[in-house]
Coordinates of C-alpha atoms and ligand atoms in Angstrom, one line a residue:
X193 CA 140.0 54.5 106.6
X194 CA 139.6 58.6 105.9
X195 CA 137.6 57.5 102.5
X196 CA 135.3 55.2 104.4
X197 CA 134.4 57.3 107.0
X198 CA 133.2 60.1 104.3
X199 CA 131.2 57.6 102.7
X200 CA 129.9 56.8 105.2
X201 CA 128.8 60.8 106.2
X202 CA 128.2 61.3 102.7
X203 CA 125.3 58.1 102.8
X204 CA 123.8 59.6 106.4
X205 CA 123.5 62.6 104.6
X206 CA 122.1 61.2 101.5
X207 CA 119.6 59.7 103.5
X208 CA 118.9 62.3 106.1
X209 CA 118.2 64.4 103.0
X210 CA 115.7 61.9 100.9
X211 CA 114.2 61.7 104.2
X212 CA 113.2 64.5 104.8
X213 CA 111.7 65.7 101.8
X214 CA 109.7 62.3 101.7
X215 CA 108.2 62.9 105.3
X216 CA 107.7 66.5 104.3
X217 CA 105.6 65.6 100.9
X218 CA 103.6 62.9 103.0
X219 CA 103.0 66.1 106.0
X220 CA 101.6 68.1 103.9
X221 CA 99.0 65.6 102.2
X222 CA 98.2 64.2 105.7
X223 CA 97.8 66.9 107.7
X224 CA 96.4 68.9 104.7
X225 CA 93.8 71.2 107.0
X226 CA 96.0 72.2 109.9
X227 CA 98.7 74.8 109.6
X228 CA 101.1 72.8 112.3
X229 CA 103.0 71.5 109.6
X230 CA 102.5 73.4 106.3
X231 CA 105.7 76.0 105.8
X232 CA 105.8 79.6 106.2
X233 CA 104.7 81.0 103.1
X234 CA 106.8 84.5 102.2
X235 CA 106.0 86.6 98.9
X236 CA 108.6 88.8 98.1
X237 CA 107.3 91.7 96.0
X238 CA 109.0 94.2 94.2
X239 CA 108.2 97.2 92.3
X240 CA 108.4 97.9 88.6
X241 CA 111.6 95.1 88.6
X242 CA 111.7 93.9 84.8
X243 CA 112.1 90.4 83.1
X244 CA 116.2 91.9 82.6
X245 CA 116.4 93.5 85.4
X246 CA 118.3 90.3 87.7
X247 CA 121.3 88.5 86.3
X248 CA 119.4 85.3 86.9
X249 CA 116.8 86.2 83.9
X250 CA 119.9 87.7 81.9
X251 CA 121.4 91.0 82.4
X252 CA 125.0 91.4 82.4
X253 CA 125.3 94.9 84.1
X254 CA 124.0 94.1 86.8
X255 CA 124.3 91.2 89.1
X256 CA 122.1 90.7 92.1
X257 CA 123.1 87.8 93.5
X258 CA 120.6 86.9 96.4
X259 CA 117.7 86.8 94.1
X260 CA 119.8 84.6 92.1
X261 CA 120.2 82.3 94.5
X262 CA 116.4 81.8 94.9
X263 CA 116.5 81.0 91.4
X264 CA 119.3 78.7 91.2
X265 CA 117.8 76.5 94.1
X266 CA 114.1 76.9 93.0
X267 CA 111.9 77.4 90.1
X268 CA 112.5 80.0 87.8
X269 CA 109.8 80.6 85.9
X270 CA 110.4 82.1 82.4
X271 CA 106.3 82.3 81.4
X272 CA 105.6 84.2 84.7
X273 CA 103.3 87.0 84.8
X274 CA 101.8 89.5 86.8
X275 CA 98.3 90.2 85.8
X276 CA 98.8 93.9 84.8
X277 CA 101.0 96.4 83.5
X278 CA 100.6 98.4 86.5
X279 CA 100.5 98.4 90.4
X280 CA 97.0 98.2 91.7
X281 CA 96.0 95.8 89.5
X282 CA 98.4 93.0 89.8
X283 CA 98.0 93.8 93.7
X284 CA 94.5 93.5 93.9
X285 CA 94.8 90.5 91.6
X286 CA 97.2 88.3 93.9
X287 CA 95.2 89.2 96.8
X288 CA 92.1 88.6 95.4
X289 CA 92.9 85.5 92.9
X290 CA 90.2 87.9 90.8
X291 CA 91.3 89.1 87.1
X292 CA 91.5 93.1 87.8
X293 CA 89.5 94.0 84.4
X294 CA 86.1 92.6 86.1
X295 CA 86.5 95.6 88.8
X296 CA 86.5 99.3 87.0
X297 CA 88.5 100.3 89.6
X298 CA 90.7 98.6 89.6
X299 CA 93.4 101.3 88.3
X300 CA 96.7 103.2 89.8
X301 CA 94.9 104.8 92.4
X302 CA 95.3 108.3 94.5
X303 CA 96.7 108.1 97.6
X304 CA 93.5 109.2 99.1
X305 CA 91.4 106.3 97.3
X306 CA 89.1 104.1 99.4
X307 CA 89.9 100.3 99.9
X308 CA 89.6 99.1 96.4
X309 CA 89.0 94.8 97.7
X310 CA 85.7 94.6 99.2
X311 CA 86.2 93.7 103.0
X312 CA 83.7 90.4 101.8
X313 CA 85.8 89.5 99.3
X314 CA 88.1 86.0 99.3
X315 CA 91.8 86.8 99.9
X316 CA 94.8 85.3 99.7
X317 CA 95.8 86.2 103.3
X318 CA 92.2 85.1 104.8
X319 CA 92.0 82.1 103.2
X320 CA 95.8 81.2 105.0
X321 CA 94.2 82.9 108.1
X322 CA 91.9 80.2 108.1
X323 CA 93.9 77.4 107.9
X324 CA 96.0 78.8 110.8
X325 CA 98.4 81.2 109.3
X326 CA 99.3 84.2 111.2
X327 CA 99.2 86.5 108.3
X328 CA 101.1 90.4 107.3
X329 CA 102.0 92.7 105.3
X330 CA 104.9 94.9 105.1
X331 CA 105.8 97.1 102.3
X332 CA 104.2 98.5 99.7
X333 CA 99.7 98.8 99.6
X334 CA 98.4 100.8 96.6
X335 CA 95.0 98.8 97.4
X336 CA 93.1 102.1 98.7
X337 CA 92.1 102.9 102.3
X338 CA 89.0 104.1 104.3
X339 CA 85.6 104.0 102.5
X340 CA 85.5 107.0 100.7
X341 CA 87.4 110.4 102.9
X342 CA 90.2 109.5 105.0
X343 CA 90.6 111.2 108.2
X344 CA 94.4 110.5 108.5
X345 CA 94.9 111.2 112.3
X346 CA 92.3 108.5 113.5
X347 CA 92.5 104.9 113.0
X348 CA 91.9 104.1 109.3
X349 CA 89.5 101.6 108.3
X350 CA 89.0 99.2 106.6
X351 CA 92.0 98.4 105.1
X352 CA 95.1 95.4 105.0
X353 CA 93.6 94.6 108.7
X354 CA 90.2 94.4 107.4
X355 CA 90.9 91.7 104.2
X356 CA 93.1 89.5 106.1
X357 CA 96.1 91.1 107.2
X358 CA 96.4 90.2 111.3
X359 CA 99.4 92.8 110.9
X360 CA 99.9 95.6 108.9
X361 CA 103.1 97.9 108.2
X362 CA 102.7 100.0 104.6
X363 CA 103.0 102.8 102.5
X364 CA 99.8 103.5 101.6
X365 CA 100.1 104.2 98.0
X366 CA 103.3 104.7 96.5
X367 CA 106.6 106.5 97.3
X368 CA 106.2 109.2 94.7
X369 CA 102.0 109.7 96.7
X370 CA 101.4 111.4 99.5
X371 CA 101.3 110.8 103.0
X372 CA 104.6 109.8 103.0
X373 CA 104.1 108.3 106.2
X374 CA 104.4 104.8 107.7
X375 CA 100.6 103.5 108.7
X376 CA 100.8 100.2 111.0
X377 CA 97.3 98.9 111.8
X378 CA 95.9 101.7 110.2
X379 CA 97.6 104.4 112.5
X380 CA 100.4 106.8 111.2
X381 CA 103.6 106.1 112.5
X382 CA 104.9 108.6 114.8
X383 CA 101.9 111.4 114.1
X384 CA 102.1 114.5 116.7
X385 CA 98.2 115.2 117.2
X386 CA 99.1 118.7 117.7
X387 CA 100.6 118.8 113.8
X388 CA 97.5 116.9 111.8
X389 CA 97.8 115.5 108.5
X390 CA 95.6 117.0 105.8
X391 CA 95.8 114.7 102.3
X392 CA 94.4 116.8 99.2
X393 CA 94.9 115.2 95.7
X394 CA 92.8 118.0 93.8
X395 CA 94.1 121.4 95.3
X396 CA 97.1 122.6 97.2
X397 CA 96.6 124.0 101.1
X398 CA 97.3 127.6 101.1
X399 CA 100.5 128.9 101.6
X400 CA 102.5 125.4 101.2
X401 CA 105.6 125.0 98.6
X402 CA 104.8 122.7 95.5
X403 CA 107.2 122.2 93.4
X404 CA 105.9 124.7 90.9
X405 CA 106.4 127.5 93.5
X406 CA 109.8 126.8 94.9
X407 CA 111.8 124.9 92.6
X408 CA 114.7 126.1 94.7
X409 CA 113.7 123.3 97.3
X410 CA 113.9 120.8 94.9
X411 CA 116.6 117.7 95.6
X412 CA 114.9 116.0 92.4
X413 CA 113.2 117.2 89.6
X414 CA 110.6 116.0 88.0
X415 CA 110.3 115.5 84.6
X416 CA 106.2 114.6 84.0
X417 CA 103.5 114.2 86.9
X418 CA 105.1 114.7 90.5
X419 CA 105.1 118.7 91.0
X420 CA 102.8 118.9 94.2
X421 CA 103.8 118.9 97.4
X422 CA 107.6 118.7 98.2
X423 CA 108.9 116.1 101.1
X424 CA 112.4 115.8 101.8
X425 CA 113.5 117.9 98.6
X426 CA 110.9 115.3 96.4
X427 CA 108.4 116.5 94.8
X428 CA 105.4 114.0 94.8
X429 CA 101.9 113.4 93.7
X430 CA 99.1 115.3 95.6
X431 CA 99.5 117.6 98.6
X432 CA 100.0 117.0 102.0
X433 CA 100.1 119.5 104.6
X434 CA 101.5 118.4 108.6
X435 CA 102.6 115.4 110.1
X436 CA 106.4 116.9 110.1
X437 CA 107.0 114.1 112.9
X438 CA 105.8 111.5 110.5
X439 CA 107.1 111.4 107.1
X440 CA 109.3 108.6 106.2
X441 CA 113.0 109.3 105.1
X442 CA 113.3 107.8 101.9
X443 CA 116.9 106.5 101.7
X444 CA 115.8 104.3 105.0
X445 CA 112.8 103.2 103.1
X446 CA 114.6 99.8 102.0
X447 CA 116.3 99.1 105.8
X448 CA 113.4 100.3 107.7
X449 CA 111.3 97.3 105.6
X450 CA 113.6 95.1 105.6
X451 CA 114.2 95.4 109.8
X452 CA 110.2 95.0 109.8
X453 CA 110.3 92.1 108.0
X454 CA 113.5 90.2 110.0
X455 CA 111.2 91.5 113.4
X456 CA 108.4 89.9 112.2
X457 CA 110.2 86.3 111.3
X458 CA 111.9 86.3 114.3
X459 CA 108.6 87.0 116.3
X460 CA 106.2 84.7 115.0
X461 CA 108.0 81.8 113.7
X462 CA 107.0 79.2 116.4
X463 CA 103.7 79.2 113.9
X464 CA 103.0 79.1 110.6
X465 CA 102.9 82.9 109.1
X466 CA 102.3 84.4 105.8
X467 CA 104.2 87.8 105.2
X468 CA 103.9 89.4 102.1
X469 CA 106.8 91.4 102.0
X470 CA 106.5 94.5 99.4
X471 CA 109.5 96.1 98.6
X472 CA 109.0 99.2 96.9
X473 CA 112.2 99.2 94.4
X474 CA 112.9 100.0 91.7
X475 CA 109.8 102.4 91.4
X476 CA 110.3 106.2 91.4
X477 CA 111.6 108.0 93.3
X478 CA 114.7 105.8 93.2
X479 CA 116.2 107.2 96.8
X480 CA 119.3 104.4 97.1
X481 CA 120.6 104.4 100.9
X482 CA 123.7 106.1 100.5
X483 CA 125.9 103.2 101.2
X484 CA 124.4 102.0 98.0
X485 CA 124.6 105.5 95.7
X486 CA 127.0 104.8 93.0
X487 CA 127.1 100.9 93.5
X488 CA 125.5 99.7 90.1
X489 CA 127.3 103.1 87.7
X490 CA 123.7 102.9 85.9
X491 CA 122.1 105.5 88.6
X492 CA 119.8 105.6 91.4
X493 CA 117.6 102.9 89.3
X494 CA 120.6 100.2 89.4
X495 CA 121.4 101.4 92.3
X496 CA 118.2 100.7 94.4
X497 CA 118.0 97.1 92.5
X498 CA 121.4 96.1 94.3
X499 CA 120.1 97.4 97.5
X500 CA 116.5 95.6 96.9
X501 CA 119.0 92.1 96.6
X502 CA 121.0 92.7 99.5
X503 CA 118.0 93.3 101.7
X504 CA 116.7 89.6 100.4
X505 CA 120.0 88.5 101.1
X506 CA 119.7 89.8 104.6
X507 CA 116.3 88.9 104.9
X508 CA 117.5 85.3 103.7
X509 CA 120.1 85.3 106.8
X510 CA 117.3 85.8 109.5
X511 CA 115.3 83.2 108.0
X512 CA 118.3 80.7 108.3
X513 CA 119.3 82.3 111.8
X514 CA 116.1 81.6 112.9
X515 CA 116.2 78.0 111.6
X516 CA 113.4 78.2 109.6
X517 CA 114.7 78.1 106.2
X518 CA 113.7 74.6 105.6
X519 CA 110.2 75.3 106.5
X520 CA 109.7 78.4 104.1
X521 CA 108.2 78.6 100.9
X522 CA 109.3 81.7 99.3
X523 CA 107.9 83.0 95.8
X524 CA 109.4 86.2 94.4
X525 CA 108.1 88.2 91.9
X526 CA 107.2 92.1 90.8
X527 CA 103.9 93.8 90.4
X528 CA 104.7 94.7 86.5
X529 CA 107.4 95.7 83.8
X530 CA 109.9 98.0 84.1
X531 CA 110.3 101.7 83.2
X532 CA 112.9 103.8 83.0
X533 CA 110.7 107.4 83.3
X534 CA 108.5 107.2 85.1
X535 CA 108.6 111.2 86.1
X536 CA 111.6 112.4 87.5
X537 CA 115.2 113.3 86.2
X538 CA 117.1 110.6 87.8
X539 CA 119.5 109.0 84.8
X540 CA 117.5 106.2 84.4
X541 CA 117.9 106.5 80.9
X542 CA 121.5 108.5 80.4
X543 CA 123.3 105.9 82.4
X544 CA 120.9 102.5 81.7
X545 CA 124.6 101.6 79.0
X546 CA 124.2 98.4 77.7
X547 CA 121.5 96.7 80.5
X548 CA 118.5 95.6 79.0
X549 CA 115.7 95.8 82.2
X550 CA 113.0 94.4 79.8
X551 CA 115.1 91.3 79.2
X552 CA 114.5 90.7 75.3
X553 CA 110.9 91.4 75.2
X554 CA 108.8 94.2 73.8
X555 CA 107.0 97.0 75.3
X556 CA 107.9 98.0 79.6
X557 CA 105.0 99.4 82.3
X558 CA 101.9 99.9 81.1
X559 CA 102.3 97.9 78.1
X560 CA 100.3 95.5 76.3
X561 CA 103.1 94.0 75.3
X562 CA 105.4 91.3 77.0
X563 CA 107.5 93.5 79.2
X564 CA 104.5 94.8 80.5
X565 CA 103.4 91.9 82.7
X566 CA 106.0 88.8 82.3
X567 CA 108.4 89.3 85.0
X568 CA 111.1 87.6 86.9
X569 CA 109.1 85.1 88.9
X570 CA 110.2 82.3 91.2
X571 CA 109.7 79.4 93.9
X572 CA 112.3 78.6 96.7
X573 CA 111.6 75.9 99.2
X574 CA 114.7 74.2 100.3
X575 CA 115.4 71.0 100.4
X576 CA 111.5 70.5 99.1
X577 CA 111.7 72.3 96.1
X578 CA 114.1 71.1 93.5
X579 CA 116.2 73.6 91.1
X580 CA 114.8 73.6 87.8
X581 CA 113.7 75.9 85.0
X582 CA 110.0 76.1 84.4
X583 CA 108.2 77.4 80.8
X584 CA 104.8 77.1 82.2
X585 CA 102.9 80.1 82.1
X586 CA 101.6 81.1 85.7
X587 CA 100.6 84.3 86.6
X588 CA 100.5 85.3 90.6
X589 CA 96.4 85.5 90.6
X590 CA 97.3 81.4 91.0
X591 CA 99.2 82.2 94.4
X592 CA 95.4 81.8 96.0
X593 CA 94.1 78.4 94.4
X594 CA 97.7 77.0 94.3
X595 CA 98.8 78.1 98.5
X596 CA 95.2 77.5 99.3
X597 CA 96.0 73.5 98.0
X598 CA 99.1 73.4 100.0
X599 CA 97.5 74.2 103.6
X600 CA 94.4 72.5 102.3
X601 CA 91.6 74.7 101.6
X602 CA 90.0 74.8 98.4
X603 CA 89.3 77.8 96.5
X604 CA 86.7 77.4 93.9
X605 CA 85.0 80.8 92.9
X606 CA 88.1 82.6 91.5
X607 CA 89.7 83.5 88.8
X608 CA 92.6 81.6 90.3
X609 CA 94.2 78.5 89.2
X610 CA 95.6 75.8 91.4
X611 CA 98.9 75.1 89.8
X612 CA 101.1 74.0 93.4
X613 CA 102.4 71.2 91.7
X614 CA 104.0 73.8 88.9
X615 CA 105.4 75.9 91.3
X616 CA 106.8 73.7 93.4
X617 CA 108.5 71.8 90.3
X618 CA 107.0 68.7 90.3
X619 CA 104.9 69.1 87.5
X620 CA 105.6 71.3 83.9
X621 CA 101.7 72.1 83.0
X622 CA 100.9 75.2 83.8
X623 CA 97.7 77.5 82.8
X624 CA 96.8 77.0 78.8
X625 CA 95.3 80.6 79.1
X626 CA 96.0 84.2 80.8
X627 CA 94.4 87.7 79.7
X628 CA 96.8 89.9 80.3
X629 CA 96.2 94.1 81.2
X630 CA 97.3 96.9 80.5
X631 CA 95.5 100.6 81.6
X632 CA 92.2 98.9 81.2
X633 CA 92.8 97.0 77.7
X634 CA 93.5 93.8 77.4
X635 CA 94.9 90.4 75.7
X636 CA 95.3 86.7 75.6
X637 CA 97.8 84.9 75.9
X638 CA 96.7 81.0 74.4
X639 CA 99.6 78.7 74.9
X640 CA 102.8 79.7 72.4
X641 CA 100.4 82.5 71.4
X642 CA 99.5 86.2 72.4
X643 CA 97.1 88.1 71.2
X644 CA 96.4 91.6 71.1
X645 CA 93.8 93.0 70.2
X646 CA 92.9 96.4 68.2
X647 CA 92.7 99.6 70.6
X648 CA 92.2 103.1 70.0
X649 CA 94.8 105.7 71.9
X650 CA 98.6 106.1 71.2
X651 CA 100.6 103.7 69.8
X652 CA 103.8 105.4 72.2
X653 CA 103.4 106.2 75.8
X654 CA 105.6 109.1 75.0
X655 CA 106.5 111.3 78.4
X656 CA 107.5 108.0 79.4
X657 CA 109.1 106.3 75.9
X658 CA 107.6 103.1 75.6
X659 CA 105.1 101.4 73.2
X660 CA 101.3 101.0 74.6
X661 CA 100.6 98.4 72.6
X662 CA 97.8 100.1 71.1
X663 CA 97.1 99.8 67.4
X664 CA 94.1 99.7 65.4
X665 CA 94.7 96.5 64.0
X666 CA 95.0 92.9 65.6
X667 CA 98.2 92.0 66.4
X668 CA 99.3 87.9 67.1
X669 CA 102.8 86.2 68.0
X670 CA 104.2 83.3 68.2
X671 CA 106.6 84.2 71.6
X672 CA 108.1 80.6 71.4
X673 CA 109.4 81.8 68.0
X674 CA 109.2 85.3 68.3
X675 CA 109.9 86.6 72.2
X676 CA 110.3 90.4 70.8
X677 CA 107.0 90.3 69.0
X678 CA 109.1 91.4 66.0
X679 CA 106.4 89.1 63.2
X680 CA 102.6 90.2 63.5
X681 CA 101.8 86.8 62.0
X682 CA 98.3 88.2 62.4
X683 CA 97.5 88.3 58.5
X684 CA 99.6 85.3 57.9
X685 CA 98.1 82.9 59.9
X686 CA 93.9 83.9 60.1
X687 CA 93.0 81.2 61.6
X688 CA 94.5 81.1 64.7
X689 CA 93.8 84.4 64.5
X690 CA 90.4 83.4 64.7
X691 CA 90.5 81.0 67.4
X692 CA 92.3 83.7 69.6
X693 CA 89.6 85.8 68.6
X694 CA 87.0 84.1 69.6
X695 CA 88.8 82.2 72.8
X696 CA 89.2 85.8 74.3
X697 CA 85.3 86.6 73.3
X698 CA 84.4 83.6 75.4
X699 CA 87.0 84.1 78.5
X700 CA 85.8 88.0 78.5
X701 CA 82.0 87.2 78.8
Ligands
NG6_148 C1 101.6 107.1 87.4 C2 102.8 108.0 87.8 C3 104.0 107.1 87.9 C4 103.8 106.0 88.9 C5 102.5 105.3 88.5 C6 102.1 104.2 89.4 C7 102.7 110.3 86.8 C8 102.9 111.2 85.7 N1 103.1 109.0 86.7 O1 100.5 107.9 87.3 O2 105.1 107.9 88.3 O3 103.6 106.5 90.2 O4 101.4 106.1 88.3 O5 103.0 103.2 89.4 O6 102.1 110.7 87.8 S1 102.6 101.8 89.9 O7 103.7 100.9 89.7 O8 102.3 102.0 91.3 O9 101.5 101.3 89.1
CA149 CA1 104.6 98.9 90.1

């Protein structure tokens, strides 16, 4: 009797389950222009987070379990890339589905720079805008603001609002630029009129402490870069004078995000909504909450990883509280490789002990090489998207094409590739080609093969103690063979030398 009744819970289930993914494949192919039906589409972003960096790509040291489980029950892409070694870049380039090498300005930008995505430009979030999404961002920008000077105690415009964004909660740059303020719709968080907010990134305002003058105030030093203007004991880049009532505290950063982002779910999940959610771990400066200093034993870098996977995991909670886990598709990835200093004393590199944040592969941030772009990249969809491991190579500039397929609006005049079948698992082929960049160089990736090609500059970023990737001859691997481009088989093998050559000619025209 007891074994008949769980079969027969165990075949409701079965079929409950089959069911629904069915009827959910047919939804979206049906209803294909109208939002009613399509998920909620979330992309988790972090910072700097290298191909090692999670124990689901590998490291041993540290073990973040809630992006883990995004990988066990989705896609986990081991080909994935950003499109840069560096922030802007690989921003602009999800947003925009636009290699960043075709803009020159596309570059780490000032925290003063204006709006780097032309307010006429296709974006990601527009194109889900029109096809119903209620669409934000919280988290990290780095995209530019304003149209050239920034008057930082009026509304600021354009910017997230004005490329798509119906709602808008950000850092502006980075955590390391100034304003270190909180701008929501283009308004500073919290400003006191009577205390303005001057932004200089060329000279200092008379009479404030930089932390070349008082080095007594300093909580953190810093080690290259970073010796402006000093908030809350950090020194940063560029000077900032006012706006006491403002300024963010940094070890809140991560919780005041992450309460955001539940807020958001929560208040807009009777309708489809895109958030792009962008963490800003485990970039400098690494300020852990203090419930989490100490945590990982590498430092305030392991540390703030293990606080960027708890908040998913509590971010994971609302979305199931909310009953709305089924219908979210979730991709999580980071802007580019990981570095260990990137300008500050913060035992990054005396405590990093055996972890290996670049995972196996050569080269970190602003590299040329593997670590510089590949980075942990997956797609969660429960009960729609089943677990598996993917070697296709996609890069996030295919977020546009491939999202704008699954609510039903095609996206032709991109550099974007619609590969929604590859990322939701149904389908192995992914792009045969990517050009990869790095500080304005760049290379090919051509199936099992990568490319670099010959560039003047230093071989060794050296303040920070990784390779560039630039040499003055042509360097080509085989990374199914040879993931640590360890063998230049560029010599050996001229020919496909050749064909890389002149492949990456005809993609650059
Ligand atoms: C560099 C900063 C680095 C980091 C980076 C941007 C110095 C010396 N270094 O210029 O600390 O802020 O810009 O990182 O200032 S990114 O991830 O946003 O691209
Ligand atoms: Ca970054």
């Amino acid at each position: 009797m007891k074994i008949k009744l769980n079969t027969w819970r165990f075949l409701i289930l079965l079929i409950l389950v089959v069911s629904s993914c069915t009827t959910n494949s047919k939804t979206i192919k049906k209803t294909n222009k109208v939002a009613d039906t399509a998920p909620n589409i979330i992309v988790i972003y972090l910072d700097d987070l290298g191909y090692g960096d999670v124990s689901c790509y590998g490291a041993t040291e540290l073990q973040t379990p809630n992006i883990d489980a995004l990988a066990n029950g989705g896609v986990k892409f081991t080909n994935g890339y950003a499109s840069s070694a560096t922030c802007t870049p690989s921003r602009y380039a999800m947003l925009t589905g636009m290699y960043p090498w075709k803009n020159k300005n596309a570059k780490i930008l000032p925290g003063d720079a204006p709006l780097l995505i032309d307010i006429k430009q296709q974006t990601l979030p527009k194109l889900l805008s029109k096809a119903g999404y209620q669409t934000a961002i919280i988290g990290k920008w780095h995209l530019g603001l304003g149209a050239g000077f920034v008057n930082w105690n009026e509304t600021i415009k354009p910017g997230p609002n004005e490329v798509g964004f119906d709602e808008a909660y950000i850092l502006a740059a980075t955590q390391d630029r100034v304003p270190t303020v909180y701008i929501e719709n283009g308004n500073v968080v919290n400003l006191d009129k009577k205390d303005p907010i001057e932004v200089n990134y060329k000279k200092n305002f008379k009479g404030q402490p930089t932390a070349k003058s008082n080095p007594e105030m300093l909580l953190m030093k810093w080690h290259h870069g970073h010796n402006n203007s000093i908030v809350n004991g950090i020194p940063r880049i560029g000077y900032m004078k006012g706006g006491e009532a403002a300024k963010w505290t940094d070890t809140d950063m991560a919780d005041h995000f992450l309460t955001k982002a539940q807020t958001y779910v929560k208040n807009h999940k009777k309708n489809p909504f895109f958030l792009y959610y962008a963490m800003q771990q485990p970039h400098v400066p690494r300020t852990p909450h203090p419930r989490f200093v100490g945590t990982s034993g590498m430092g305030p870098r392991g540390d703030v990883i293990l606080e960027a996977d708890w908040c998913i995991g509590e971010f994971m909670k609302t979305l199931k509280e909310e009953g709305i886990l089924e219908n979210t598709l979730i991709v999580f990835s980071s802007d580019n490789g990981p570095v260990l200093n990137d300008g500050y004393y913060d035992d990054a590199v005396e405590k990093l002990g055996k972890h290996d944040p670049k995972g196996g592969l050569r080269g970190g941030k602003y590299s040329l090489f593997e670590a510089g772009t590949r980075v942990p990249f997956i797609t969660y969809w429960k009960n729609h998207i089943k677990p598996s491991v993917s070697d296709a190579i996609v890069c996030q500039m295919d977020l546009l094409a491939s999202l704008g397929n699954l609510v039903g609006i095609e996206e032709a005049t991109t550099d974007s590739k619609d590969l929604l079948s590859t990322l939701l698992g149904q389908d192995k082929k992914g792009r045969d080609h990517l050009i990869i960049e790095a500080k304005s160089n760049t290379a090919l990736r051509s199936g099992d093969w990568m490319m670099i090609p010959p560039y003047k500059g230093n071989a060794m970023n050296k303040k920070v103690g990784t390779e560039t990737g630039n040499t003055p001859d042509y360097k080509l691997y085989n990374l199914k063979k040879d993931k640590g481009q360890q063998h230049n088989l560029a010599k050996e093998t001229p020919e496909k030398l050749e064909e890389m050559i002149q492949l990456f000619k005809q993609l650059k025209q």
